[in-house]
Short mmCIF file of C-alpha atoms and ligand atoms in Angstrom, two decimals:
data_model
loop_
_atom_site.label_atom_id
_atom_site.label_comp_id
_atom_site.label_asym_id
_atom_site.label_seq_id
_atom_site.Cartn_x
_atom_site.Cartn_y
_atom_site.Cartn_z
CA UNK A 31 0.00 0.00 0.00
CA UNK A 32 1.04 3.21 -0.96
CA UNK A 33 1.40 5.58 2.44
CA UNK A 34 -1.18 8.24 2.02
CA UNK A 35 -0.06 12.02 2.95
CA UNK A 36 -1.86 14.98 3.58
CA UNK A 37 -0.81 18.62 4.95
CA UNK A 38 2.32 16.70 6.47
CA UNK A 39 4.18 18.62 4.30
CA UNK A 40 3.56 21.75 5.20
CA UNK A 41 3.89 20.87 9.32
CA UNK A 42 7.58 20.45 10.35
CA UNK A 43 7.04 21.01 14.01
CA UNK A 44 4.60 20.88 16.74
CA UNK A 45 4.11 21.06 20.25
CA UNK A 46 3.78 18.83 23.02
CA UNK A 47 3.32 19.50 26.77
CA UNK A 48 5.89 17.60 28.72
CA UNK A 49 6.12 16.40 32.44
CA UNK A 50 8.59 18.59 33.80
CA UNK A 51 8.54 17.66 37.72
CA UNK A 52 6.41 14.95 39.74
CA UNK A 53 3.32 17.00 41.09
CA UNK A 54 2.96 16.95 45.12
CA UNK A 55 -0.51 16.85 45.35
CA UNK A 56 -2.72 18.65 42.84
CA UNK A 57 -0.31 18.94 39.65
CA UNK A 58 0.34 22.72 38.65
CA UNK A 59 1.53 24.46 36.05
CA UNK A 60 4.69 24.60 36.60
CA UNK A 61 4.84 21.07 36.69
CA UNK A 62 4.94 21.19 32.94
CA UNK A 63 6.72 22.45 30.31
CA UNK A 64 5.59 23.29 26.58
CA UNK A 65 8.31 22.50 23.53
CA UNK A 66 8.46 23.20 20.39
CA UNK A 67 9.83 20.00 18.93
CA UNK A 68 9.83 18.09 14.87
CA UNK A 69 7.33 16.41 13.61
CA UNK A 70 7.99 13.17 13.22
CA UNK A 71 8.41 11.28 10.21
CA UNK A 72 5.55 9.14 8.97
CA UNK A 73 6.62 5.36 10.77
CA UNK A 74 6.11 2.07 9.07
CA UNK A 75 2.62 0.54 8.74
CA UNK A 76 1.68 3.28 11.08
CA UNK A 77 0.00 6.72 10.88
CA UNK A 78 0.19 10.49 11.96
CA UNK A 79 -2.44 12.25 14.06
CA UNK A 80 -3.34 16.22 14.25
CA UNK A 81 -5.10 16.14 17.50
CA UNK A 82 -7.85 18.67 17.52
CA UNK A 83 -9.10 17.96 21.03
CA UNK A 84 -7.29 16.73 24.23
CA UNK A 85 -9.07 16.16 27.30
CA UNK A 86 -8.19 16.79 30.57
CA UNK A 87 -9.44 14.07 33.48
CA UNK A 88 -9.08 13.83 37.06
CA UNK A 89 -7.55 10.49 36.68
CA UNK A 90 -4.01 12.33 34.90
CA UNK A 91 -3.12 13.08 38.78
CA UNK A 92 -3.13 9.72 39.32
CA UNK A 93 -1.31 8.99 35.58
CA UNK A 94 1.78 11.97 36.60
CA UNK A 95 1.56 11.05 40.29
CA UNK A 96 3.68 8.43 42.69
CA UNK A 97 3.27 5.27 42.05
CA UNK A 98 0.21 3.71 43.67
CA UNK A 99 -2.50 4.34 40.83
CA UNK A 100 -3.47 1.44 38.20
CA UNK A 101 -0.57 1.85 35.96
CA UNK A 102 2.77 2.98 36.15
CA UNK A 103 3.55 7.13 36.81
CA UNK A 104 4.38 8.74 33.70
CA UNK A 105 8.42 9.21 33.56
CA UNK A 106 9.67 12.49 33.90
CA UNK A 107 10.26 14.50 30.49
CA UNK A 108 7.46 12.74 28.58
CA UNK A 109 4.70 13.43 26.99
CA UNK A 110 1.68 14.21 29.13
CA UNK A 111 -0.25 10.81 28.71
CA UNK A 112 -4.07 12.30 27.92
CA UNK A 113 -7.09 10.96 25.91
CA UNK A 114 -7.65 13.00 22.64
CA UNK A 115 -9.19 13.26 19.68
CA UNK A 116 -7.85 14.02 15.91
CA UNK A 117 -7.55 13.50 12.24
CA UNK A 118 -5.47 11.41 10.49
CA UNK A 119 -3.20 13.02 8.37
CA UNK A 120 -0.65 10.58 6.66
CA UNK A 121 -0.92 6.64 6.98
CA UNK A 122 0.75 3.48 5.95
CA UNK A 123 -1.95 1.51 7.84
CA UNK A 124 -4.42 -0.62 5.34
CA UNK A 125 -7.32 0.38 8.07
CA UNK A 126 -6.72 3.74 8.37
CA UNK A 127 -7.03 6.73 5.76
CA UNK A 128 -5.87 10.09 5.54
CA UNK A 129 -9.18 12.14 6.99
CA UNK A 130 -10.50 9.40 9.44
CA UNK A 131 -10.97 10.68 12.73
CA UNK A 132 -9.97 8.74 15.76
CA UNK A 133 -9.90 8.59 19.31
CA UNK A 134 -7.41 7.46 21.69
CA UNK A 135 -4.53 7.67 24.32
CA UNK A 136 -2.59 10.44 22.05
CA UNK A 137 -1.55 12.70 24.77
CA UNK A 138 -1.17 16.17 25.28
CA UNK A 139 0.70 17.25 22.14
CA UNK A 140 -0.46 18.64 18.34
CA UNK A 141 0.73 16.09 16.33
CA UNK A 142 1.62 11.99 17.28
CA UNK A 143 2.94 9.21 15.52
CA UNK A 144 0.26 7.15 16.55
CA UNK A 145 0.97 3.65 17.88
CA UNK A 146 -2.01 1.67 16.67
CA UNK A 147 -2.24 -0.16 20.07
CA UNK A 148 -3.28 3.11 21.74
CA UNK A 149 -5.90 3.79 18.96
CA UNK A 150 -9.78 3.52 21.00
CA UNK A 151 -12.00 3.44 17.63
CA UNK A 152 -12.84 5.70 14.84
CA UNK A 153 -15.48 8.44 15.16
CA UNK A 154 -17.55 7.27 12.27
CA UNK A 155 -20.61 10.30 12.86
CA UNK A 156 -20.08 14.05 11.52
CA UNK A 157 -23.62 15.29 12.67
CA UNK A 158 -22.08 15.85 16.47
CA UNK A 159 -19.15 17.70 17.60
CA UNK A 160 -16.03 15.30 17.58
CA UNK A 161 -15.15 17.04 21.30
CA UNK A 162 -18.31 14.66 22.68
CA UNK A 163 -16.28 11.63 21.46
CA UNK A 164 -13.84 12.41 24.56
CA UNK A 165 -17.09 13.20 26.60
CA UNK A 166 -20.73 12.46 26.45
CA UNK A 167 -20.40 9.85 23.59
CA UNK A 168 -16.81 9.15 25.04
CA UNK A 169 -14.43 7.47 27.96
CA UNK A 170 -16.94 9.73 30.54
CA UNK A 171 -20.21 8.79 28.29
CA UNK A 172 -18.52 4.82 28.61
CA UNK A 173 -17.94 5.24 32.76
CA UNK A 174 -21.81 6.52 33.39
CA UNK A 175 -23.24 3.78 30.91
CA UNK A 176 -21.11 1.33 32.67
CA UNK A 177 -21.80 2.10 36.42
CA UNK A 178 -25.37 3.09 35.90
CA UNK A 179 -26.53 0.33 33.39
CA UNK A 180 -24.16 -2.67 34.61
CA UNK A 181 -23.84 -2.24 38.07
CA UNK A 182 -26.36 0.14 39.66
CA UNK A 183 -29.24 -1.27 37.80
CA UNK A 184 -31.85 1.39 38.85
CA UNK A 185 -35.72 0.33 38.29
CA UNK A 186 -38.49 2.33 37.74
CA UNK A 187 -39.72 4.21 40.85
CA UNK A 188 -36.32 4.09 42.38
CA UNK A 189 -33.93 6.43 44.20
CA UNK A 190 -30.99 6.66 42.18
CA UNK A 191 -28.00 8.93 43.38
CA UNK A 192 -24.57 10.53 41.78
CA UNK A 193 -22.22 12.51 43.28
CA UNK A 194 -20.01 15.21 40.99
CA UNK A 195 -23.03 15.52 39.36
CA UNK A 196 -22.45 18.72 37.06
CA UNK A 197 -19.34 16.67 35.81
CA UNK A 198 -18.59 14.98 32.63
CA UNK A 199 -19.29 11.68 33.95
CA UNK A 200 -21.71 12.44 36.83
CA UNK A 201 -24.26 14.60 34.72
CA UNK A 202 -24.35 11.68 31.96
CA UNK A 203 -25.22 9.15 34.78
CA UNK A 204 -27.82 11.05 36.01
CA UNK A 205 -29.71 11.38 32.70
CA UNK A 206 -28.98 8.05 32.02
CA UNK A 207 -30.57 6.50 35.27
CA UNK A 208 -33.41 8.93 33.81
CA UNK A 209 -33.81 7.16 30.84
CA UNK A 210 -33.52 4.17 32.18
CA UNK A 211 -37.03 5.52 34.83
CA UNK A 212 -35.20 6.14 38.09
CA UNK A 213 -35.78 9.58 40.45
CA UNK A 214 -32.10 11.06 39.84
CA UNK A 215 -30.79 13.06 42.92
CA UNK A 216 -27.72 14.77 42.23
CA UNK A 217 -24.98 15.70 44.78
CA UNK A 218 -22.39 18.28 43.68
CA UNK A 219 -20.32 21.69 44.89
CA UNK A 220 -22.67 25.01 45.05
CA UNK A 221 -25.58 26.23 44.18
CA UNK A 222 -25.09 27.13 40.25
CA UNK A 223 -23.87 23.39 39.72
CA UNK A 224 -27.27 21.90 41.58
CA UNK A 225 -29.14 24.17 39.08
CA UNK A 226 -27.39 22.91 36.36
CA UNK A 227 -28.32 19.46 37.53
CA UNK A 228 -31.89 20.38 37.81
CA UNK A 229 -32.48 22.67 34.63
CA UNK A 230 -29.99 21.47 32.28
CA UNK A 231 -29.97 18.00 33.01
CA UNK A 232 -33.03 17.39 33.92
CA UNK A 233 -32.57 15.90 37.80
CA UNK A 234 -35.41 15.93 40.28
CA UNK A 235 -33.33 16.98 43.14
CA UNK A 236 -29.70 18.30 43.80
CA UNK A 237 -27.95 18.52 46.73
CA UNK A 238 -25.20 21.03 47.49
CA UNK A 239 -22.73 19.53 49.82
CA UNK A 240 -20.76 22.67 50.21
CA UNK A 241 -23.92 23.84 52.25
CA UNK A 242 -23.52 24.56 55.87
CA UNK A 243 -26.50 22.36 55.81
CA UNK A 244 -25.18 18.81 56.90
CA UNK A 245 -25.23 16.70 53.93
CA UNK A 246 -27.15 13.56 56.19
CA UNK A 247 -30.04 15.87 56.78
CA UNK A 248 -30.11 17.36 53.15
CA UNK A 249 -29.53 13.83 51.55
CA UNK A 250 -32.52 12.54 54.21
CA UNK A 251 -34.77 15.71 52.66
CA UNK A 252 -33.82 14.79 49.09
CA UNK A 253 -34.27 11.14 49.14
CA UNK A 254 -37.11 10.26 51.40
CA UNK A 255 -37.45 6.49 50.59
CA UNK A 256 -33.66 6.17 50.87
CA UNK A 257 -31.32 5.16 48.22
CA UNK A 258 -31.61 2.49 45.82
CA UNK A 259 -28.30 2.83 43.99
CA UNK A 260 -25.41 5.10 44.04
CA UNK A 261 -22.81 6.09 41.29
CA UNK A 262 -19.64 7.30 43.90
CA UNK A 263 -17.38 9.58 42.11
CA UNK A 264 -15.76 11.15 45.21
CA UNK A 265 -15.99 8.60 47.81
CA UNK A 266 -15.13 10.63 51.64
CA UNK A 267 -17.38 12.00 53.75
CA UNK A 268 -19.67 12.51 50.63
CA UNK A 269 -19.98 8.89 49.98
CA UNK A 270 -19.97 7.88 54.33
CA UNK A 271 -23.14 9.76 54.30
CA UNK A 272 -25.20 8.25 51.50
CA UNK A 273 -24.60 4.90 52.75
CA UNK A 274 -26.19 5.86 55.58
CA UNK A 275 -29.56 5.58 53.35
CA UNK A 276 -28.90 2.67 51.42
CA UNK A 277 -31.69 0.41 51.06
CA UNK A 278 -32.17 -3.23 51.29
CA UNK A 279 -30.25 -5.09 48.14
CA UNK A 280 -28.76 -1.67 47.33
CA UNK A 281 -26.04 -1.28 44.24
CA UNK A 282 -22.97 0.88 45.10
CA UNK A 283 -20.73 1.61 41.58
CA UNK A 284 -17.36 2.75 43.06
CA UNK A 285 -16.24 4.53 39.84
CA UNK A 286 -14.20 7.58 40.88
CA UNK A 287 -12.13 9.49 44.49
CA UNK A 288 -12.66 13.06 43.71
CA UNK A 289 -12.84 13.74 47.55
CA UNK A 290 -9.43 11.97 48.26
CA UNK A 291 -6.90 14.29 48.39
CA UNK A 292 -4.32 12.18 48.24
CA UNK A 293 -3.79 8.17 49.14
CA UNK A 294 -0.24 8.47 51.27
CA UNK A 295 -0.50 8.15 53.38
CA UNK A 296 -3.70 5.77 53.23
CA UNK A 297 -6.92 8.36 54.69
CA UNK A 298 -9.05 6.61 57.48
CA UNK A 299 -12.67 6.95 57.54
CA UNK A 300 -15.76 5.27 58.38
CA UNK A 301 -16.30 1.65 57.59
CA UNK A 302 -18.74 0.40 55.51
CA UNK A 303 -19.15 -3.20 56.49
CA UNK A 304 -22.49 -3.14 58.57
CA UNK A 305 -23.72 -0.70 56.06
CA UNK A 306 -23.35 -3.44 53.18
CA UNK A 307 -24.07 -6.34 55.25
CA UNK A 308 -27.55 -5.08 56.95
CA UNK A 309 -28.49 -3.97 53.63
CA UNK A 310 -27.33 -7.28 51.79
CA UNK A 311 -25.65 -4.26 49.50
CA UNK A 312 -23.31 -5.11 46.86
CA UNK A 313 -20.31 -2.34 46.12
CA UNK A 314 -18.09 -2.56 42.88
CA UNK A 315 -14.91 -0.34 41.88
CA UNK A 316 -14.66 -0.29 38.13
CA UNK A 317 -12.32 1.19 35.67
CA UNK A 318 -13.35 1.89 31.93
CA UNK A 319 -9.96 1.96 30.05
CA UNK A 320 -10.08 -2.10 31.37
CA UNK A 321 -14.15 -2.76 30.31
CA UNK A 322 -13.27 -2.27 26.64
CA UNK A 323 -15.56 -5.41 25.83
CA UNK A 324 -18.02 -2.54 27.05
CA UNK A 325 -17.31 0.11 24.91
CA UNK A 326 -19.38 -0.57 21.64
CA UNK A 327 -22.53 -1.33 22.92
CA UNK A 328 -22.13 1.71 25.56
CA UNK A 329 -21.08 3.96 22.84
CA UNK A 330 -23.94 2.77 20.66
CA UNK A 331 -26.28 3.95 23.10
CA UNK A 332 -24.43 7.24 23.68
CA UNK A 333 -24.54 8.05 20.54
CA UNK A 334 -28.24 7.51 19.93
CA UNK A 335 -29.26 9.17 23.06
CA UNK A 336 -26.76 12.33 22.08
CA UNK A 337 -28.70 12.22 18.91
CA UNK A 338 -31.76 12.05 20.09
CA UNK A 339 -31.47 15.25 22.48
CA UNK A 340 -31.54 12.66 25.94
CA UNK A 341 -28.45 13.06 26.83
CA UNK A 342 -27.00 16.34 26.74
CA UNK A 343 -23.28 16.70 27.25
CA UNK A 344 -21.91 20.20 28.76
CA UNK A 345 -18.48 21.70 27.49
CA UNK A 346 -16.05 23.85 29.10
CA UNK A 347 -13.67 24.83 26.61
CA UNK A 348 -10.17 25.67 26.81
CA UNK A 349 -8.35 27.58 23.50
CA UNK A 350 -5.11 26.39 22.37
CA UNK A 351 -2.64 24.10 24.11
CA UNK A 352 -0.92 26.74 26.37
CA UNK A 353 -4.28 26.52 28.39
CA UNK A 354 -2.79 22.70 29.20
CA UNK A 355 -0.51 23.00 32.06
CA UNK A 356 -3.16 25.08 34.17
CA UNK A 357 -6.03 22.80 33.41
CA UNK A 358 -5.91 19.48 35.77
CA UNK A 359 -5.78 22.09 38.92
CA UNK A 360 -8.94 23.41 37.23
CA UNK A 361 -10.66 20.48 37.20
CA UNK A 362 -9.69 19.13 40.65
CA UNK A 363 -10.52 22.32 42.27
CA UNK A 364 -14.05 21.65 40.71
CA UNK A 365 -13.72 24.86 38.95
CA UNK A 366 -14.96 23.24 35.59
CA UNK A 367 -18.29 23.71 34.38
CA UNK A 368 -19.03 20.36 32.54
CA UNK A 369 -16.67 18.18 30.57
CA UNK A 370 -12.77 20.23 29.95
CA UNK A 371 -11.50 19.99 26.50
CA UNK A 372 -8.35 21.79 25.30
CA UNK A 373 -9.56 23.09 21.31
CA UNK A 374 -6.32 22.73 19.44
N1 NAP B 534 -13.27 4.52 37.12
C1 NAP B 534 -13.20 5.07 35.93
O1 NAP B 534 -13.01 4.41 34.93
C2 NAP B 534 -13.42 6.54 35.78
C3 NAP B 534 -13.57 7.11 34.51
C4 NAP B 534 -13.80 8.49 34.42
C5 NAP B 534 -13.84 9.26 35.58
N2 NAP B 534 -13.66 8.65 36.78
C6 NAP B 534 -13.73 9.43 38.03
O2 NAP B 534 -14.99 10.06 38.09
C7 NAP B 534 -14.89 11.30 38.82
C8 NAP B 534 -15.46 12.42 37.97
O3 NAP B 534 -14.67 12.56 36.79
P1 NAP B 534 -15.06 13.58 35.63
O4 NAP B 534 -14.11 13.35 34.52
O5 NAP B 534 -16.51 13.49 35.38
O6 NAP B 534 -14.69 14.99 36.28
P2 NAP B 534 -15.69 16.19 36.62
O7 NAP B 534 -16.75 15.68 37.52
O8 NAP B 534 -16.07 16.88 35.37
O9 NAP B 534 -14.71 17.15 37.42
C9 NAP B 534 -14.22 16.77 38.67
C10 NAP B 534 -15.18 17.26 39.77
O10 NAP B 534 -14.78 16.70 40.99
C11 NAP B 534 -15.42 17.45 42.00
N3 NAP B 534 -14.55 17.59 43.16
C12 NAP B 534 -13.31 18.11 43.21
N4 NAP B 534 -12.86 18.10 44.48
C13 NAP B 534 -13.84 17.56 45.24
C14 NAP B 534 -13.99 17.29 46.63
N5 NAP B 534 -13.01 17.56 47.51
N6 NAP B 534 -15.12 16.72 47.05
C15 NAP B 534 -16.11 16.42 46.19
N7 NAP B 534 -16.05 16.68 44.86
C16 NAP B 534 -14.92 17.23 44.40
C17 NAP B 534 -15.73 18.83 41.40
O11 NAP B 534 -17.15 18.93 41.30
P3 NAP B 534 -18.00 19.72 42.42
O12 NAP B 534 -17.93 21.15 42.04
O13 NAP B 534 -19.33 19.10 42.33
O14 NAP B 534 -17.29 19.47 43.72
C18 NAP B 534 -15.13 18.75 40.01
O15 NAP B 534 -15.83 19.51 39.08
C19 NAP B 534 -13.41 11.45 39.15
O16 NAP B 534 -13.20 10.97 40.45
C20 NAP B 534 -12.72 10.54 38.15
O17 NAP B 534 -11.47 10.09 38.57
C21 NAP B 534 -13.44 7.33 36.91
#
């Protein structure tokens, strides 16, 4: 096969963002460094990628932190290892062409030599922006479709609850638990974010757990025949207190740690055996980059229900790739209004 080229040409550098120090806590900006570096030359059987979107997720402090997480810590002087979304733009791959667009573990930089292993699928729609293919009708789409449809299980009639609910994942497992007939009661930070819940994503009940209100009595308020099933994003004190109301044969979906600051040392906190065992509960962790057998039929849905106006995916947009190095602080000081994309 003859490698196809396009616009390659005229590119003879990009930029990446680069890990420039191991963050201590929350990673800042100056824990990163933008270069200006050469493009690449087109590898064997392989392709090149513009990235026009790169996401930014909670789970890169974990990716550029000590070791501890899932996988090991990025090495210092790489490549900021991000999710992101582009167009190919020279191949010598027989199923790839010059124009597809693709998602997958790119990372934070404007053009890759893509390794096909870290390619997630093609984005095969152009009637929806290709920024929801690293959201809604993405890896945060896959994680609420996952946790509310495999594991939490809500039926009609019941009490279904979320916590970062005005986030990328928690606001598409709301309306998903919606769809699927459940009361949704969202917990998140403040009141604009519980009106978001309520108005934009069409919850029956927020609750603001930055209130000086004590989250018990506000979650006892909002959820009066207790709760059914719970997508945890945050785990903490927000999480001790819902299963306080768990009902009997409750699901828990243990998808996320938002309200961990860090895990070293290990935090202490209330335990959750009687909780499970009086209720004869059942709580599962989860990670989506490891339930890819998962992914088609969730993105399927996604897709449709994106289409279809039920599921409605909120965007907070950063310009151009300096934005990078500021943007995980962003998001883990809950400053984010809805899923954070970098627009390269
Ligand atoms: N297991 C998986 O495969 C998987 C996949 C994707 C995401 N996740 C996890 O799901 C969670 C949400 O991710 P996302 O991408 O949708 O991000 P997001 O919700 O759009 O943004 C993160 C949110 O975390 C909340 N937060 C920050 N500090 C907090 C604290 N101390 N206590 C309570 N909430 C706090 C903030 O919302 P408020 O303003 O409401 O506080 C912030 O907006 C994260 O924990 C992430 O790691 C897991």
């Amino acid at each position: 096969m003859a490698a196809q080229q396009a616009e390659v040409a005229v590119a003879t550098s990009h930029r990446q963002v680069l890990l420039k120090t191991r963050p201590d806590g929350v990673p800042k900006a100056s824990d990163f460094e933008i270069v200006t570096v050469p493009v690449d030359p087109l590898p064997k059987g392989s392709l090149l990628v513009r990235n026009r979107w790169l996401s930014v997720d909670p789970a890169m402090k974990l990716w550029l932190g000590p070791p501890g997480a899932y996988m090991a810590p990025t090495p210092i002087g790489a490549v900021v290892p991000s999710y992101a979304a582009g167009e190919v733009i020279a191949s010598d791959h027989p199923d790839f062409d010059v124009g597809d667009r693709l998602v997958g573990r790119f990372g934070w930089q404007e053009i890759v030599a893509v390794d096909p292993e870290t390619i997630y699928w093609k984005v095969s729609y152009d009637d929806l922006p290709l920024s929801q293919s690293l959201g809604v009708i993405g890896m945060n789409g896959i994680a609420a479709f996952v946790g509310v449809n495999d594991i939490c299980k809500p039926k009609s009639g019941e009490t279904f609850v979320v916590s970062t609910a005005a986030g990328a994942v928690g606001s598409a497992a709301g309306q998903i638990a919606k769809l699927m007939g459940a009361r949704v009661v969202g917990i998140t930070g403040g009141p604009e974010k519980c009106r978001q819940c309520i108005e934009d994503f069409g919850f029956d009940a927020a609750v603001d757990y930055k209130s000086s209100e004590p989250l018990l009595d506000a979650l006892k308020t909002a959820c009066p025949n207790g709760i059914d099933s719970y997508l945890d994003l945050t785990g903490g004190s927000i999480s001790d207190a819902v299963r306080h109301l768990i009902t009997v044969g409750a699901r828990i979906a243990l998808c996320g740690t938002a309200a961990v600051p860090s895990w070293n040392p290990w935090p202490l906190g209330e335990r959750v055996e009687r909780h499970l065992l009086n209720k004869q509960a059942l709580m599962q962790g989860y990670i989506t980059s490891f339930q890819r057998h998962r992914w088609p039929d969730a993105l399927q849905h996604l897709e449709t229900w994106a289409r279809d106006g039920g599921l409605v995916g909120r965007e907070d947009i950063l310009d151009g790739i300096d934005k990078a190095p500021g943007s995980i602080a962003r998001l883990l000081n809950g400053e984010n209004q809805g899923k954070l994309v970098i627009k390269l």
